[in-house]
mmCIF file of C-alpha atoms in Angstrom:
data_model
loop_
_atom_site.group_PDB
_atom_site.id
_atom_site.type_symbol
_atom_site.label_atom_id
_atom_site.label_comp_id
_atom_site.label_asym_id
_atom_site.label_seq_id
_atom_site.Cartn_x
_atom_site.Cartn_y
_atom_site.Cartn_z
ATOM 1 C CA UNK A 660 77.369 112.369 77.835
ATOM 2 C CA UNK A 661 78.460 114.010 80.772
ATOM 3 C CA UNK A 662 77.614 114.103 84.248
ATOM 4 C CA UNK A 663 75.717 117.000 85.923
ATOM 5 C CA UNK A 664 74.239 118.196 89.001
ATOM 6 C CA UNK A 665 74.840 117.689 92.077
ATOM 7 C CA UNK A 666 71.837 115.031 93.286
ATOM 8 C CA UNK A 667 72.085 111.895 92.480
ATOM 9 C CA UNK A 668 68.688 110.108 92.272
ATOM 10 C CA UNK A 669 67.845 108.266 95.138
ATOM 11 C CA UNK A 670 65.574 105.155 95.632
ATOM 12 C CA UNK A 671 64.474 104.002 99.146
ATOM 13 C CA UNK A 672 63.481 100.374 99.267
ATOM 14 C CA UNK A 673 62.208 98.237 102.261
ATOM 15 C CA UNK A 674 64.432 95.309 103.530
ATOM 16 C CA UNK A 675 62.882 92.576 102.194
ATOM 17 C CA UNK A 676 61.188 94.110 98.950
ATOM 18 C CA UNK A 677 63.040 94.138 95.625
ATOM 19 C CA UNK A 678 64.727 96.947 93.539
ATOM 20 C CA UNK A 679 65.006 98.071 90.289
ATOM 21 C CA UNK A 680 67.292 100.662 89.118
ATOM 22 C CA UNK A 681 66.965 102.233 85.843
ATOM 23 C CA UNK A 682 69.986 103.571 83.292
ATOM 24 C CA UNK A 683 69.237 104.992 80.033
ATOM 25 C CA UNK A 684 72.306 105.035 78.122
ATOM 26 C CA UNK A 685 73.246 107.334 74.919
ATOM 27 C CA UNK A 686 74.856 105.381 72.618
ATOM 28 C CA UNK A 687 73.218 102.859 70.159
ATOM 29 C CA UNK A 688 76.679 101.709 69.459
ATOM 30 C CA UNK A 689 77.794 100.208 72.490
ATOM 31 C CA UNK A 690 77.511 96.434 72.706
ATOM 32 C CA UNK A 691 78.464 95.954 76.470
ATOM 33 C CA UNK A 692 77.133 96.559 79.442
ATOM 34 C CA UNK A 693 78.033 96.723 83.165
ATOM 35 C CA UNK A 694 76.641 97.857 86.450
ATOM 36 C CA UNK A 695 78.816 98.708 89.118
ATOM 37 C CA UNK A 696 78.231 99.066 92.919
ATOM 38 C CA UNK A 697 79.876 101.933 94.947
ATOM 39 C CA UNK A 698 79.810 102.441 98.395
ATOM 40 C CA UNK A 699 80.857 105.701 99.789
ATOM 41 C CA UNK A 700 84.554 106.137 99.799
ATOM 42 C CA UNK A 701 85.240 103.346 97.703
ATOM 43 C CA UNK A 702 85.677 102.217 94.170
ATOM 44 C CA UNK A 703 83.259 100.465 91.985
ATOM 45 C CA UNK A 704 82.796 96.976 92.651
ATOM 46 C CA UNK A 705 81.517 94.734 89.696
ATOM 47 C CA UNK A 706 77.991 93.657 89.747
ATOM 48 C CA UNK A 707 76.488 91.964 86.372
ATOM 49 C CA UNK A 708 77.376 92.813 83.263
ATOM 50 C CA UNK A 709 75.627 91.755 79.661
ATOM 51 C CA UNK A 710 76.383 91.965 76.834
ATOM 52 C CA UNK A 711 73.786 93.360 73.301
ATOM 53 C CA UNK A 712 73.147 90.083 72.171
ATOM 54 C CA UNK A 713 71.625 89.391 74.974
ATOM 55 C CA UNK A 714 68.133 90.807 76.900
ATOM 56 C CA UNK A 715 68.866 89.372 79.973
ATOM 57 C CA UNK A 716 70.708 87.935 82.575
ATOM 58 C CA UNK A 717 70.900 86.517 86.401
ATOM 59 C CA UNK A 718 72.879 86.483 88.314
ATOM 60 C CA UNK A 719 73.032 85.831 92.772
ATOM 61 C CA UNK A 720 70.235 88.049 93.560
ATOM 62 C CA UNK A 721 70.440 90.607 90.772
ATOM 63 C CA UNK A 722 68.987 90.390 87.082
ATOM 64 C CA UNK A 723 70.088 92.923 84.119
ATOM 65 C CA UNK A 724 67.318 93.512 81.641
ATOM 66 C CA UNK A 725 68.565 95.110 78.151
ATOM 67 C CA UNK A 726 66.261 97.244 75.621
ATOM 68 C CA UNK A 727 67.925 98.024 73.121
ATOM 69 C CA UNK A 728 65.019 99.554 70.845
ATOM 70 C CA UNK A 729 64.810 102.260 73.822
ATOM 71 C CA UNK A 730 68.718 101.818 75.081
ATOM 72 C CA UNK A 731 67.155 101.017 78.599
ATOM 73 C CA UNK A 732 69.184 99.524 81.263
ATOM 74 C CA UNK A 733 67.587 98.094 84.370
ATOM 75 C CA UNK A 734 69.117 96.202 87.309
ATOM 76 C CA UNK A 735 66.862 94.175 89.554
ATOM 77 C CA UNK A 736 67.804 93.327 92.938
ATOM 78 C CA UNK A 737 65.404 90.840 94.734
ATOM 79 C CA UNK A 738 64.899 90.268 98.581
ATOM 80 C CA UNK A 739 67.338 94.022 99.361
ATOM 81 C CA UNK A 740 69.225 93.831 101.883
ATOM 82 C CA UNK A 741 70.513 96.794 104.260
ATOM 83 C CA UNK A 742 74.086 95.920 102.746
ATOM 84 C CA UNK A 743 72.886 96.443 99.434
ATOM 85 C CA UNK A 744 72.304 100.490 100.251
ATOM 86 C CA UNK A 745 75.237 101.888 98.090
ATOM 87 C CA UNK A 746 75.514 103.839 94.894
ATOM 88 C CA UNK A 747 74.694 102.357 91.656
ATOM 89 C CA UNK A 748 76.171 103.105 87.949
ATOM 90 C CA UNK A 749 75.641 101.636 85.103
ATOM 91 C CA UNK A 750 78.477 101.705 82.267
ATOM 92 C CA UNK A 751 78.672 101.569 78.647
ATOM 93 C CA UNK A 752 81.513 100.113 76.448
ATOM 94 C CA UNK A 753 81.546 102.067 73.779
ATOM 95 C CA UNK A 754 83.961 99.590 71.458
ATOM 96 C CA UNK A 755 86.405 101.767 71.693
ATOM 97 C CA UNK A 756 89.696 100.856 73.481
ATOM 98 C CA UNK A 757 87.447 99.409 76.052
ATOM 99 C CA UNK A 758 86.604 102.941 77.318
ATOM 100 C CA UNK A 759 83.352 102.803 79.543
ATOM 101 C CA UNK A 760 81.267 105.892 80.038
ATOM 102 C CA UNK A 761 79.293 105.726 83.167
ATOM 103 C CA UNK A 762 75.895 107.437 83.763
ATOM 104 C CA UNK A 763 74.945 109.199 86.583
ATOM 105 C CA UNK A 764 74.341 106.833 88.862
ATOM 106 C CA UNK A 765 71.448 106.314 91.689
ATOM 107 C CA UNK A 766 71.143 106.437 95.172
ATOM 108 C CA UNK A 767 69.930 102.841 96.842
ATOM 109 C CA UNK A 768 68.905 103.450 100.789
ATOM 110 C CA UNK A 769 67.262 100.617 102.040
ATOM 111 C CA UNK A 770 65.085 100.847 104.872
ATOM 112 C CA UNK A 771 64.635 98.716 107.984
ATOM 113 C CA UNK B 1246 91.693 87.258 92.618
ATOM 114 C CA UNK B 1247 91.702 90.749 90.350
ATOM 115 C CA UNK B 1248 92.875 93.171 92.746
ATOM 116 C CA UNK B 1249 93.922 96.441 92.399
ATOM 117 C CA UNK B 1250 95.165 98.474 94.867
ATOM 118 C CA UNK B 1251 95.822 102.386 95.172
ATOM 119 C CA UNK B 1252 98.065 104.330 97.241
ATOM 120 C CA UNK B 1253 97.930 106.526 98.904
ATOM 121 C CA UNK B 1254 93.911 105.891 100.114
ATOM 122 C CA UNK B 1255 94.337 110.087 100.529
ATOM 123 C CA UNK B 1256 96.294 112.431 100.484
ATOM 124 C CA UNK B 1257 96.881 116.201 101.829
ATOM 125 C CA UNK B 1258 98.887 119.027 100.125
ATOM 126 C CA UNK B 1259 99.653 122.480 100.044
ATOM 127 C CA UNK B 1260 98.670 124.214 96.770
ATOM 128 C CA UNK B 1261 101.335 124.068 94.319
ATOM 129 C CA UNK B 1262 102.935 120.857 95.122
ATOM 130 C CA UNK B 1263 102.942 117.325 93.256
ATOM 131 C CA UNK B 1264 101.044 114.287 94.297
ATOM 132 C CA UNK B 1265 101.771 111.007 93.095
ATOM 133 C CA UNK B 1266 99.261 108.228 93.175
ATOM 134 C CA UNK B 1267 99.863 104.103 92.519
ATOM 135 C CA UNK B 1268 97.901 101.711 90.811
ATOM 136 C CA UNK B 1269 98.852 98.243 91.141
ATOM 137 C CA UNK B 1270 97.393 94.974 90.158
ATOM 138 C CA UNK B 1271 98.011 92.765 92.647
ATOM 139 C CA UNK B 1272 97.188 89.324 91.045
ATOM 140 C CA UNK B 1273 97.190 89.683 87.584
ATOM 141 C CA UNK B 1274 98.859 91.349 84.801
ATOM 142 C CA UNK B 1275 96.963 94.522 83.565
ATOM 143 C CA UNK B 1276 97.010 94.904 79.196
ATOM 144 C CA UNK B 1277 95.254 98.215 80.136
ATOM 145 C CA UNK B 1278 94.806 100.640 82.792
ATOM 146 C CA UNK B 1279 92.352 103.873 83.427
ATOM 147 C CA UNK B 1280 92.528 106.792 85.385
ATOM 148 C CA UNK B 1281 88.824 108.000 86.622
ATOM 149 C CA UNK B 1282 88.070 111.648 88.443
ATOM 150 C CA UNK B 1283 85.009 112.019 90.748
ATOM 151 C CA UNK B 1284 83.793 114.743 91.995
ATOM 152 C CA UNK B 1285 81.183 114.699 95.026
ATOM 153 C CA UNK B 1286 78.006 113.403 94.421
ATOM 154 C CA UNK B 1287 79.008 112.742 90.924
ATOM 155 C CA UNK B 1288 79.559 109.794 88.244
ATOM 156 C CA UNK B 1289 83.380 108.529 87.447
ATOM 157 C CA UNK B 1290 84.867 110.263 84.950
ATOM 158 C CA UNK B 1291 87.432 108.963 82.586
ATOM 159 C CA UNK B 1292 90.994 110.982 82.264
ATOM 160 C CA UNK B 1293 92.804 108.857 80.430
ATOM 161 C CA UNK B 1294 93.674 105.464 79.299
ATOM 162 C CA UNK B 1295 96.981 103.655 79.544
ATOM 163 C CA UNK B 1296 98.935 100.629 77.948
ATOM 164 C CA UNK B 1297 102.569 99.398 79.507
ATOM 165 C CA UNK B 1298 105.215 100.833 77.891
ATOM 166 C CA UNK B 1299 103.262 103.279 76.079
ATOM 167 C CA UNK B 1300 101.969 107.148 76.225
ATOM 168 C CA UNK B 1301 98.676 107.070 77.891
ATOM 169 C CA UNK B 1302 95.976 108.675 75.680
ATOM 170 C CA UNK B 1303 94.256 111.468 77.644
ATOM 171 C CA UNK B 1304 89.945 112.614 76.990
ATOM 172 C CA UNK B 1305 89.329 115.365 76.006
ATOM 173 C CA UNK B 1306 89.834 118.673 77.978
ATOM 174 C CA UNK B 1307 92.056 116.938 80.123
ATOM 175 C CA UNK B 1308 95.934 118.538 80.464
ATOM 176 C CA UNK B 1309 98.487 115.882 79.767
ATOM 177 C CA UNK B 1310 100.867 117.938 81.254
ATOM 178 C CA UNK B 1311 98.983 118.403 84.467
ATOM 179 C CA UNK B 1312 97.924 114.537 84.788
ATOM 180 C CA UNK B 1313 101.229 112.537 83.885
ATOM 181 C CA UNK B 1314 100.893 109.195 83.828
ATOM 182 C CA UNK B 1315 103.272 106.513 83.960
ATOM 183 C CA UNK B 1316 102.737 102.970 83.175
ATOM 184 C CA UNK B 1317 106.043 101.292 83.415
ATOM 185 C CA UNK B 1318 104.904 97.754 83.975
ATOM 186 C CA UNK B 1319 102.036 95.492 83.612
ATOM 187 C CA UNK B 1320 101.074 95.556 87.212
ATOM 188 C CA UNK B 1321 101.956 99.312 88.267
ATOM 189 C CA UNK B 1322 100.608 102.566 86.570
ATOM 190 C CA UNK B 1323 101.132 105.896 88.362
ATOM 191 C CA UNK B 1324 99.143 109.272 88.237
ATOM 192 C CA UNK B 1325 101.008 112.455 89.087
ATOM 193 C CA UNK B 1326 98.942 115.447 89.966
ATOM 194 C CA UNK B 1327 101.711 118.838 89.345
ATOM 195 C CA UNK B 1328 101.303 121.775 90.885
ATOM 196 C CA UNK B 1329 97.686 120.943 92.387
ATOM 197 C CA UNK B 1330 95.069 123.453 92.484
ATOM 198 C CA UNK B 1331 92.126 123.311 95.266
ATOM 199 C CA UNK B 1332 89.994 122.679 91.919
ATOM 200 C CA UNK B 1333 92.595 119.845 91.848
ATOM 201 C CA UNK B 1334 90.588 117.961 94.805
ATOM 202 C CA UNK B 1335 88.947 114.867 93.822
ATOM 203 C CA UNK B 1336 88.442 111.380 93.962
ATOM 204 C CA UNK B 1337 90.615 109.544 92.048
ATOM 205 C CA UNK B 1338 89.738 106.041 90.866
ATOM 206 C CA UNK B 1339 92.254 103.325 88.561
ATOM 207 C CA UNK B 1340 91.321 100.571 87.093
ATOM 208 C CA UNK B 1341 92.799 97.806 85.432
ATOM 209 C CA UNK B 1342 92.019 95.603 82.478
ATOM 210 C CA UNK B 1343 92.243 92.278 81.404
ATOM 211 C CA UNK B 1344 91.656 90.834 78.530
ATOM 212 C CA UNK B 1345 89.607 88.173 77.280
ATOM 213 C CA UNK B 1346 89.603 87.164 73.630
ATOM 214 C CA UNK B 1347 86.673 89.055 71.728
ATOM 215 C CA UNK B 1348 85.353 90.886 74.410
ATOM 216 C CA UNK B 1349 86.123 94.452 75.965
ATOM 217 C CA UNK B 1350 88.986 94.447 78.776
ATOM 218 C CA UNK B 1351 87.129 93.320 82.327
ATOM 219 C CA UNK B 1352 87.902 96.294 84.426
ATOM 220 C CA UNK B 1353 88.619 95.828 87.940
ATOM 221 C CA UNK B 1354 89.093 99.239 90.234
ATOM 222 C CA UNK B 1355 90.923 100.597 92.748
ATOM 223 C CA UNK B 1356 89.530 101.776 96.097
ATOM 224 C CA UNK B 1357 90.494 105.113 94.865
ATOM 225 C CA UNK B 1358 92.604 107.988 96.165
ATOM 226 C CA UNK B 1359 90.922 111.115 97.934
ATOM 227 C CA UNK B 1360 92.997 113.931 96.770
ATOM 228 C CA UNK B 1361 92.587 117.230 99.132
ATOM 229 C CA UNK B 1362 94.452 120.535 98.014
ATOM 230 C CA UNK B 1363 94.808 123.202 100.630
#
């Protein structure tokens, strides 16, 4: 669906502590995932992705946890660092073309 | 490796003018290549979708004769903004694709383009 409003979600985190950022996403359909990292003025940088056969994965500091039965998204970023402050979007391939739809996206400050 | 540069990084002009915008891979050749729109405080939207030598296909409610796109080779795409409106103003994000057998095209952006219509 689209995107609306004009706050993005924001989640303040200690250095040190970890993070986890939800994304629900809309479509039961899409069998690949991705969450993306954007710092301001900048494009989307590639964090994890996973794909629907799959519930989980690791990667160098971050996890991605899939639930399909409730189309839940979570990325899980352990020991956050101030560099890690940034946006963060989730994105759905919806098997079409290879079209991702992104979701709203949510606001990481990390605190010293 | 998978870069993808844009240029301009911005860009100022008077209402009414065109804007052109690049997309290039730098490293690798690009089967696909999308053009995103973000506003402030906002999530990427998708304009349109592009394949080399072929007419990009464009979302919905987006003007294909406002947002021409040209994607002339498998490295270089190109986004031209006519006659820009201040509503015009945006972010503007590419990205390219690659593909790997049985899965979706790997997209890699672009730093993106700021766009500012007087």
């Amino acid at each position: 669906g689209e995107s609306v409003g004009l706050h993005l979600p924001t989640l303040s985190v200690q250095e040190g502590d970890n993070s986890i950022i939800n994304c629900a996403y809309s479509n039961s359909a899409s069998d690949y995932f991705i969450w993306y990292k954007q710092e301001s003025g900048k494009g989307p940088q590639f964090i994890i992705d996973i794909r629907s056969n799959m519930d989980k994965r690791q990667g160098q500091r971050v996890t991605v946890l899939l639930n399909k039965t409730v189309k839940h998204l979570s990325l899980q970023i352990a020991a956050t660092q101030p560099g890690d402050s940034a946006v963060y979007f989730c994105a759905e391939n919806t098997g079409t073309a290879s079209k991702l739809t992104f979701g709203t996206g949510t606001r990481l400050q990390v605190t010293l | 490796g998978a870069v993808v540069s844009q240029h301009p990084s911005w860009v100022i002009c008077k209402s009414g003018t065109s804007v052109k915008i690049e997309c290039r891979s730098l490293d690798f050749q690009a089967t696909t290549m999308f053009w995103y729109r973000q506003f402030p405080k906002q999530s990427l939207m998708l304009m349109a979708t592009s394949n080399e030598g072929s007419k990009a296909t464009y979302e919905q409610g987006v003007e294909k004769d406002k947002f021409l796109i040209n994607h002339a080779s498998l490295t270089l795409s190109t986004l031209t903004v006519t006659s820009a409106h201040p509503e015009d103003s945006s972010f503007y994000i590419c990205s390219a694709g690659t593909r790997t057998s049985g899965r979706p095209d790997t997209q890699y952006f672009g730093p993106g383009t700021r766009l500012t219509v007087l």
